[in-house]
JSON list of C-alpha atoms in Angstrom, two decimals:
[
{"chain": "F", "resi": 1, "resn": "UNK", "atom": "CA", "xyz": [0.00, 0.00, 0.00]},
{"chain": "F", "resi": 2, "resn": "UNK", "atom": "CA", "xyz": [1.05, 3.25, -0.56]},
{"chain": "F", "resi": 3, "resn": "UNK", "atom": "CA", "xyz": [0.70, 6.11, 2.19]},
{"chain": "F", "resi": 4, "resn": "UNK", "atom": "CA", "xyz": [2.01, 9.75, 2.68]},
{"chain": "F", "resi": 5, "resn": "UNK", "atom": "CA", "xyz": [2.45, 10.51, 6.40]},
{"chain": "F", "resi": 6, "resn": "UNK", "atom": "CA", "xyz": [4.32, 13.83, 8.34]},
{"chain": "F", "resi": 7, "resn": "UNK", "atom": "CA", "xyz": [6.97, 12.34, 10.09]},
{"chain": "F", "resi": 8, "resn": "UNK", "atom": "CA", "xyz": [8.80, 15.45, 12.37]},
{"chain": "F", "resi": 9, "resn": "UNK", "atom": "CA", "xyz": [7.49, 17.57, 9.84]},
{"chain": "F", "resi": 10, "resn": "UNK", "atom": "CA", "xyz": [8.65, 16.02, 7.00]},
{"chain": "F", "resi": 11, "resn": "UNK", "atom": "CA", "xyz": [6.14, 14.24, 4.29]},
{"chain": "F", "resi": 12, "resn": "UNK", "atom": "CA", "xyz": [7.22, 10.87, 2.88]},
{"chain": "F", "resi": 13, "resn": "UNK", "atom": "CA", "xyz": [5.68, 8.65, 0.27]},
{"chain": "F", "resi": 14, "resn": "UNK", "atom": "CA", "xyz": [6.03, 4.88, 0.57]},
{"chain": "F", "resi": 15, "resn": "UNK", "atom": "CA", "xyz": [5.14, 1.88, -0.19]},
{"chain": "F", "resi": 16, "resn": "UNK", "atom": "CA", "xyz": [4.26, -0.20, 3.08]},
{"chain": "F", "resi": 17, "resn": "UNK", "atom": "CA", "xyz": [2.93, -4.31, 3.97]},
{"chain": "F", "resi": 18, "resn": "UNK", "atom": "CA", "xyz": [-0.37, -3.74, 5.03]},
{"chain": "F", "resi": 19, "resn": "UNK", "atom": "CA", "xyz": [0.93, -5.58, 8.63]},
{"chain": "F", "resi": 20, "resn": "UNK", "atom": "CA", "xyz": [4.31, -3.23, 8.96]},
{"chain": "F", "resi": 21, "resn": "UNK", "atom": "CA", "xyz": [3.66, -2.19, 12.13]},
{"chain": "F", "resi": 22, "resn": "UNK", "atom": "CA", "xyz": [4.80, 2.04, 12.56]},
{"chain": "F", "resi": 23, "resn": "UNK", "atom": "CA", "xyz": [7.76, 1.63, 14.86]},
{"chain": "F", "resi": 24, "resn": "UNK", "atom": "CA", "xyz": [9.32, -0.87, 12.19]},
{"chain": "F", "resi": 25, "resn": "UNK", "atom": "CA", "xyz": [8.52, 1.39, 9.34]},
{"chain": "F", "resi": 26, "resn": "UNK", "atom": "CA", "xyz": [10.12, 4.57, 11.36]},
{"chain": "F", "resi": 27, "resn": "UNK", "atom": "CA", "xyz": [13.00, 2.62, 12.23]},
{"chain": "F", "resi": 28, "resn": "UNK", "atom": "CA", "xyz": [13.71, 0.60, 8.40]},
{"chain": "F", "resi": 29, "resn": "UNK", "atom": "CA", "xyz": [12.52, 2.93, 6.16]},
{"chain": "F", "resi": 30, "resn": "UNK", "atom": "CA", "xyz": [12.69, 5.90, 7.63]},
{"chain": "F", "resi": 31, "resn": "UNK", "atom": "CA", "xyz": [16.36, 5.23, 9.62]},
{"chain": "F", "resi": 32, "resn": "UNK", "atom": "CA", "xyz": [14.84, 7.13, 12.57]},
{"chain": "F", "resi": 33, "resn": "UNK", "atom": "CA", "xyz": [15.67, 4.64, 15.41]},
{"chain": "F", "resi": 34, "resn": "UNK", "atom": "CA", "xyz": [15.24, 6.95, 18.17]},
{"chain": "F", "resi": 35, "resn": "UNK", "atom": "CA", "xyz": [11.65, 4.81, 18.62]},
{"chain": "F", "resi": 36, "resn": "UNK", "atom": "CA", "xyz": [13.01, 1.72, 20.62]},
{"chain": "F", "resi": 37, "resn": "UNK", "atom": "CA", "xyz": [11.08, -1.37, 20.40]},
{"chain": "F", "resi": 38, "resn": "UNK", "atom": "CA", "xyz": [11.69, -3.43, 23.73]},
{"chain": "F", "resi": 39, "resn": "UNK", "atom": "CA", "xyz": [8.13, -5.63, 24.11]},
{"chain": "F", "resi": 40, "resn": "UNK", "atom": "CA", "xyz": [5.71, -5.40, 21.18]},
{"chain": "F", "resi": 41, "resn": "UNK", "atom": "CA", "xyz": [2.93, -5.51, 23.26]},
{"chain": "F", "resi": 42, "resn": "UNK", "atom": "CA", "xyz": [2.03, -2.16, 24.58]},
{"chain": "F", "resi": 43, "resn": "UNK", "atom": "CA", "xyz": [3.96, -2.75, 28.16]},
{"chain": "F", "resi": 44, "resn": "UNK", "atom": "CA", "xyz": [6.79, -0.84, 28.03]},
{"chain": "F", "resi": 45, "resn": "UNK", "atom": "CA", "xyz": [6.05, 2.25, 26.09]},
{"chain": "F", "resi": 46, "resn": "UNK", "atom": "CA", "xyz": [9.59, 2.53, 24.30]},
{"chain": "F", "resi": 47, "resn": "UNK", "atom": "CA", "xyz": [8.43, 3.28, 20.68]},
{"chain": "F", "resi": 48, "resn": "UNK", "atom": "CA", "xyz": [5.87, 6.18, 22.04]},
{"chain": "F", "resi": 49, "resn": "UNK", "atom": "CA", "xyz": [5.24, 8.52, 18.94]},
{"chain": "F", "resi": 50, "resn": "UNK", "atom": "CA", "xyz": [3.02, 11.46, 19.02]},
{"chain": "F", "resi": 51, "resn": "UNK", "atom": "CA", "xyz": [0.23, 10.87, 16.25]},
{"chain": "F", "resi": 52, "resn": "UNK", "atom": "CA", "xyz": [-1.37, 13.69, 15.37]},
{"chain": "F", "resi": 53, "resn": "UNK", "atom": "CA", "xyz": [-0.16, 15.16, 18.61]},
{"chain": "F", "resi": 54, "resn": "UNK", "atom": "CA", "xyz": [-1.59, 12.21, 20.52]},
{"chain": "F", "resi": 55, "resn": "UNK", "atom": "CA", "xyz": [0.80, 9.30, 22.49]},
{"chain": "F", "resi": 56, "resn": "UNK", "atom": "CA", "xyz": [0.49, 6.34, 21.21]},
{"chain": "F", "resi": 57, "resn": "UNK", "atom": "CA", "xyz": [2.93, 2.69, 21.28]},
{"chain": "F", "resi": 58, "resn": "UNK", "atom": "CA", "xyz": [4.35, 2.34, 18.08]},
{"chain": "F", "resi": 59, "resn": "UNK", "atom": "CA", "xyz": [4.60, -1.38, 17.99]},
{"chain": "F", "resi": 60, "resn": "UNK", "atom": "CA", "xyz": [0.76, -1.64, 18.21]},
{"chain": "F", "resi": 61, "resn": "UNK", "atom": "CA", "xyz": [-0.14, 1.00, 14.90]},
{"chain": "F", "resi": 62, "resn": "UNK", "atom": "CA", "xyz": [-0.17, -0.10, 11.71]},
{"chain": "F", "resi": 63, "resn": "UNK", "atom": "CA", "xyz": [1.99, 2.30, 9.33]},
{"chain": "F", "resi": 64, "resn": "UNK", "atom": "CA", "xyz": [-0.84, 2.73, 7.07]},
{"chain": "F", "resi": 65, "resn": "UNK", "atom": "CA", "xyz": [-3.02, 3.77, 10.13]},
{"chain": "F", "resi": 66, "resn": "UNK", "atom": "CA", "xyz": [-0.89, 6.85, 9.76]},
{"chain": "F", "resi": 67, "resn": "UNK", "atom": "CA", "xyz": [-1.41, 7.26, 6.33]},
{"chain": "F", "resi": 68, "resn": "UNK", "atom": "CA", "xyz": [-2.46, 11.04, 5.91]},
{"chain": "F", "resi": 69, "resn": "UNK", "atom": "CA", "xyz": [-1.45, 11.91, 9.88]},
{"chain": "F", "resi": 70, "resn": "UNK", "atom": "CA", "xyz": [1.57, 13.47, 11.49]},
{"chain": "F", "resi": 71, "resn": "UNK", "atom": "CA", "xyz": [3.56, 11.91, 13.42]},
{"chain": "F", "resi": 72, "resn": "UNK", "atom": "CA", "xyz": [6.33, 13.18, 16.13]},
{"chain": "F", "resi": 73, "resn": "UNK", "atom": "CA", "xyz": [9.20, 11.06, 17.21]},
{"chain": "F", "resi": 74, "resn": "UNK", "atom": "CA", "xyz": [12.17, 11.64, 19.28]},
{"chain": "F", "resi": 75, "resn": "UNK", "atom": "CA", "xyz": [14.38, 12.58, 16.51]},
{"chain": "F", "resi": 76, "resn": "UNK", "atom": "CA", "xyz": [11.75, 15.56, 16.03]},
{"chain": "F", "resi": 77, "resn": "UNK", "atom": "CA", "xyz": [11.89, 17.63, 19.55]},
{"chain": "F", "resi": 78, "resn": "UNK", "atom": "CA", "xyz": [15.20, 19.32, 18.60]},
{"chain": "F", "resi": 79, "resn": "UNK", "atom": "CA", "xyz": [15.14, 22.34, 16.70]},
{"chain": "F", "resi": 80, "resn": "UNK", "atom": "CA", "xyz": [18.22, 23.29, 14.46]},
{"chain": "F", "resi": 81, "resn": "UNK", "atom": "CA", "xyz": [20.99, 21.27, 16.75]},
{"chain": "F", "resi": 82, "resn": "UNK", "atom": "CA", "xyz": [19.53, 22.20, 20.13]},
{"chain": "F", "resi": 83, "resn": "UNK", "atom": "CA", "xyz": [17.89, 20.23, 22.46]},
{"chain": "F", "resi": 84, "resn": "UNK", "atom": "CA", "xyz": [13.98, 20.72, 23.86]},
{"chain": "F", "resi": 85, "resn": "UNK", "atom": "CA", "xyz": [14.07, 21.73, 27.07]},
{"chain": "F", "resi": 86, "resn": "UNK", "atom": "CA", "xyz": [12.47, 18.17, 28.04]},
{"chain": "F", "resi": 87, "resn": "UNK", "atom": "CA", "xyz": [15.77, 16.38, 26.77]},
{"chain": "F", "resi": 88, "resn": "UNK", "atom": "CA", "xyz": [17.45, 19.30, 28.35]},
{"chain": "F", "resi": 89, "resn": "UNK", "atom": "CA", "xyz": [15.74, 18.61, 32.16]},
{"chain": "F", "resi": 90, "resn": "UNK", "atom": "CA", "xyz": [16.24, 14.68, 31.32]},
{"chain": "F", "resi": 91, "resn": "UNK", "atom": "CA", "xyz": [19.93, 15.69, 30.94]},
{"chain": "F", "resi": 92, "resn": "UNK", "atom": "CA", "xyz": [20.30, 17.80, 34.11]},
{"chain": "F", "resi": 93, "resn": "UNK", "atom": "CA", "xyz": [18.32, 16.09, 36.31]},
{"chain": "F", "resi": 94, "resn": "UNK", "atom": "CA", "xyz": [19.87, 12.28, 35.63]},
{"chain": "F", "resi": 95, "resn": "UNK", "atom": "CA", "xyz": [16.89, 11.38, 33.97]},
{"chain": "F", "resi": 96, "resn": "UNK", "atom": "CA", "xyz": [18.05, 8.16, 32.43]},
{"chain": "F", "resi": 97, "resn": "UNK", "atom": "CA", "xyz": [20.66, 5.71, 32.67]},
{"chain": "F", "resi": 98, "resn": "UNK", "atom": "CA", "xyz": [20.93, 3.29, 29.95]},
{"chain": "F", "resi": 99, "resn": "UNK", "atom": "CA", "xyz": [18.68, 5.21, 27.62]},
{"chain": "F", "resi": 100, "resn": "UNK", "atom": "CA", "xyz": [16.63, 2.35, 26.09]},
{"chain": "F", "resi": 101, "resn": "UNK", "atom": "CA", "xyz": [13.95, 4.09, 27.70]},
{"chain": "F", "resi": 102, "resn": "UNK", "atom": "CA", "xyz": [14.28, 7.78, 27.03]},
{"chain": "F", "resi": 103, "resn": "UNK", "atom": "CA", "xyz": [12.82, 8.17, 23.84]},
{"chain": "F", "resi": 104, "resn": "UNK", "atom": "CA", "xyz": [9.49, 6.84, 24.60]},
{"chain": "F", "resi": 105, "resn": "UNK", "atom": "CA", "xyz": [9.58, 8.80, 28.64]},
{"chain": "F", "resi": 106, "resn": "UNK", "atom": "CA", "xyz": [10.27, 12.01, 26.49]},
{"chain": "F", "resi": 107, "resn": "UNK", "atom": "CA", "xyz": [7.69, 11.07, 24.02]},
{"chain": "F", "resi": 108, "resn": "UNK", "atom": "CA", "xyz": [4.88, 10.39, 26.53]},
{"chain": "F", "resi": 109, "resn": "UNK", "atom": "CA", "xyz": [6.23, 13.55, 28.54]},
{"chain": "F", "resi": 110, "resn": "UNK", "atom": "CA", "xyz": [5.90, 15.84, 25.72]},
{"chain": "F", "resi": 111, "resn": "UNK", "atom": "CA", "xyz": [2.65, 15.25, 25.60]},
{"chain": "F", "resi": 112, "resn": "UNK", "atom": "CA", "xyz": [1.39, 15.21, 29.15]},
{"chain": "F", "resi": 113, "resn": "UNK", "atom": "CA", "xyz": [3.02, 19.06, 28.83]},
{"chain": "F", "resi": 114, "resn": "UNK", "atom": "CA", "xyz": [1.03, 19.49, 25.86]},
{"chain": "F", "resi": 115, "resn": "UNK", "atom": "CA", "xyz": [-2.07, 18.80, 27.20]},
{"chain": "F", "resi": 116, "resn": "UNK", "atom": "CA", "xyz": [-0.99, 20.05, 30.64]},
{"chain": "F", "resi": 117, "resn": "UNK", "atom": "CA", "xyz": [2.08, 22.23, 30.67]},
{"chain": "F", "resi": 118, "resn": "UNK", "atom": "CA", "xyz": [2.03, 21.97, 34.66]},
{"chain": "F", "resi": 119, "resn": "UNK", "atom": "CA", "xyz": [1.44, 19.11, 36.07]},
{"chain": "F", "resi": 120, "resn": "UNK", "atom": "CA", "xyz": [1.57, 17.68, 39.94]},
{"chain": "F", "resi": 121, "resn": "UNK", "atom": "CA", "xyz": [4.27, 15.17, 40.70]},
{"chain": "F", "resi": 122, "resn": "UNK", "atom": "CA", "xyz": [1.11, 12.88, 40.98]},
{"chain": "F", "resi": 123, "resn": "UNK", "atom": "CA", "xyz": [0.04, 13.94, 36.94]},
{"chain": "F", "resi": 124, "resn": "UNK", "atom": "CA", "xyz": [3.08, 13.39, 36.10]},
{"chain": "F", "resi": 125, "resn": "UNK", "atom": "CA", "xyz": [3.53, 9.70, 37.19]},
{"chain": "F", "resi": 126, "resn": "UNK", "atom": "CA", "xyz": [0.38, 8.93, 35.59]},
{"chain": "F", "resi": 127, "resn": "UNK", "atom": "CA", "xyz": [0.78, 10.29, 32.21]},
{"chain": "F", "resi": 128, "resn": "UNK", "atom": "CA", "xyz": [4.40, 8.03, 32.12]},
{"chain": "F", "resi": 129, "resn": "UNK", "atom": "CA", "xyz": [2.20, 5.08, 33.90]},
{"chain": "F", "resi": 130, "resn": "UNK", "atom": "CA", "xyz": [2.30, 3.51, 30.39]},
{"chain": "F", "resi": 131, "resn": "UNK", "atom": "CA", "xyz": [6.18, 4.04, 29.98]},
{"chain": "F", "resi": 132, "resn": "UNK", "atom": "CA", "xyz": [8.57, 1.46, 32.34]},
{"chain": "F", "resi": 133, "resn": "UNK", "atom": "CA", "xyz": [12.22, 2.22, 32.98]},
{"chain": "F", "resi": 134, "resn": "UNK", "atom": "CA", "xyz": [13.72, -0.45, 34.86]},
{"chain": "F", "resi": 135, "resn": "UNK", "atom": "CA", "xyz": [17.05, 1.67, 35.81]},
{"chain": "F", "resi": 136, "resn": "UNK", "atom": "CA", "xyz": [16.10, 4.84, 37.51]},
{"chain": "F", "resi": 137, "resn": "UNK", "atom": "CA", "xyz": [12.78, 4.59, 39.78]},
{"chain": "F", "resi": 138, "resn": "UNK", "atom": "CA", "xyz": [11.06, 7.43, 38.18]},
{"chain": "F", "resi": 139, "resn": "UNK", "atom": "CA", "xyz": [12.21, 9.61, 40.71]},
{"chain": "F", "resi": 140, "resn": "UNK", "atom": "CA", "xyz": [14.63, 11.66, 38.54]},
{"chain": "F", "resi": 141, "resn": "UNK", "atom": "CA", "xyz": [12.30, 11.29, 35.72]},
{"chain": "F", "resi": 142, "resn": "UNK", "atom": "CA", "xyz": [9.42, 12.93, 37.47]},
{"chain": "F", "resi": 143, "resn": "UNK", "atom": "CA", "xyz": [12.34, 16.18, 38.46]},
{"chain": "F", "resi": 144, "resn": "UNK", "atom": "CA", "xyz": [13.26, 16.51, 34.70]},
{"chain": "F", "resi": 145, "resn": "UNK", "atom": "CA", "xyz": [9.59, 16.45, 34.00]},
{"chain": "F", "resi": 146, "resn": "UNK", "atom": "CA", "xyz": [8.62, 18.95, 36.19]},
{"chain": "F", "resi": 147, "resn": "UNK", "atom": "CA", "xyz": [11.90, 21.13, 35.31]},
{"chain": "F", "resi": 148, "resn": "UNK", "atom": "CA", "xyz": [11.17, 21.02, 32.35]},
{"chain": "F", "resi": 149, "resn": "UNK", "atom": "CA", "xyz": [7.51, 22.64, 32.55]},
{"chain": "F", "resi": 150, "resn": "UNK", "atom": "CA", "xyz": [8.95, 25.35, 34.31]},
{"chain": "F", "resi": 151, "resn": "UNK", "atom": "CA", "xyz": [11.44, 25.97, 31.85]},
{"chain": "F", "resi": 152, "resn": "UNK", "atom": "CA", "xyz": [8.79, 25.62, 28.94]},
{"chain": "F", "resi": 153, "resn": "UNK", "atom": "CA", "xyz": [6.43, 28.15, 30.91]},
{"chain": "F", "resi": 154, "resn": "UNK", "atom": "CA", "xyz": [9.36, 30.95, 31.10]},
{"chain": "F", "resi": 155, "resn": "UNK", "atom": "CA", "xyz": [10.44, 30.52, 27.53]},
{"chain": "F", "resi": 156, "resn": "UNK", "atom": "CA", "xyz": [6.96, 30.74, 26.75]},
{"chain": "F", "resi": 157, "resn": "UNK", "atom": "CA", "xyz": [6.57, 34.13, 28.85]},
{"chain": "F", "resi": 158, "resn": "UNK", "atom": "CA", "xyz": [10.14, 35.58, 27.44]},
{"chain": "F", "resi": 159, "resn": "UNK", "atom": "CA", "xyz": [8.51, 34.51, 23.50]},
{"chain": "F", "resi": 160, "resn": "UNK", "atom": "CA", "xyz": [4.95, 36.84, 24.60]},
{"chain": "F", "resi": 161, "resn": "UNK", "atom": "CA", "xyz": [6.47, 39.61, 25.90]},
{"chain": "F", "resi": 162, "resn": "UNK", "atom": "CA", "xyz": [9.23, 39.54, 23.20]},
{"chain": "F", "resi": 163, "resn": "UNK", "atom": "CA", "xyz": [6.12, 39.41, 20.62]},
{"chain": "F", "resi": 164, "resn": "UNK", "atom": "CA", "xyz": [3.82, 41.99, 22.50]},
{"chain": "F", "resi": 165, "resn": "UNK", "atom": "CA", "xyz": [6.83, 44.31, 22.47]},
{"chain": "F", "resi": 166, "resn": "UNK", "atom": "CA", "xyz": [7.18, 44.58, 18.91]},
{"chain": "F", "resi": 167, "resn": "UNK", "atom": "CA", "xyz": [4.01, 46.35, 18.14]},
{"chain": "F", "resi": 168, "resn": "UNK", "atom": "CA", "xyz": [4.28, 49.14, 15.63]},
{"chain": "F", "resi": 169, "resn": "UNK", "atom": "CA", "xyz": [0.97, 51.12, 17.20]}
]
């Protein structure tokens, strides 16, 4: 089948197996292996893509399901060689430790903040409730995520004024 499908902004036409699931077709076609694959089952939430702004397991949605759709991976956060501020706060704060999880933790985070750009300690833990690390205990995780909302909500404040102050009335 052929489908068209956004990937980090990007539009690419292929040709696609009807049962290529999307984290193989990001990962082979594409070459973006930033979306880990660790169960194929939905448990451990390493191949988390945004569709259409949305979290969803990769290893569970059919490439042509995105057909037409957008989808955000990993590879997609950073904006001309520098990092989001979520990979930023994951840095700082010792968010990760082997890594294998990362990608799909920044993934799901990204769009907790997107829905919720501050969230309790207790939102937090259950918008990654689908994600499982089996290095850190969360705790670190839960820091970067909530250093990285406040970090988000400044830049956002420094971007309003800096567009409010260039008014030509």
């Amino acid at each position: 089948m052929k489908i068209r499908v956004k990937v980090n902004g990007q539009l690419y036409e292929s040709d696609v197996e009807p049962r290529t699931l999307l984290a193989y077709y990001l990962r082979d076609e594409l070459k973006l292996t930033g979306t880990h694959i660790g169960c194929d089952t939905t448990s451990c939430g390493a191949c988390t893509v945004l569709l259409d702004g949305k979290a969803v397991k990769s290893c569970t949605v059919f490439a042509v399901q995105a057909d037409g759709r957008e989808v955000l991976t990993v590879e997609g956060l950073e904006k001309d060689g520098e990092m989001h501020p979520l990979q930023k706060a994951f840095w700082e704060e010792h968010a990760l430790q082997c890594g294998y999880c990362t990608p799909g933790m920044l993934m799901a985070s990204y769009a907790l903040l997107q829905e919720n750009p501050a969230p309790t300690e207790e939102q937090i833990r259950e918008g990654l409730s689908g994600n499982i690390c089996r290095c850190t205990g969360y705790v670190n995780i839960v820091k970067a995520v909530k250093s990285a909302a406040r970090k988000m909500a400044t830049q956002e404040s420094l971007e309003e004024v800096a567009t409010s102050g260039t008014s030509t009335d």
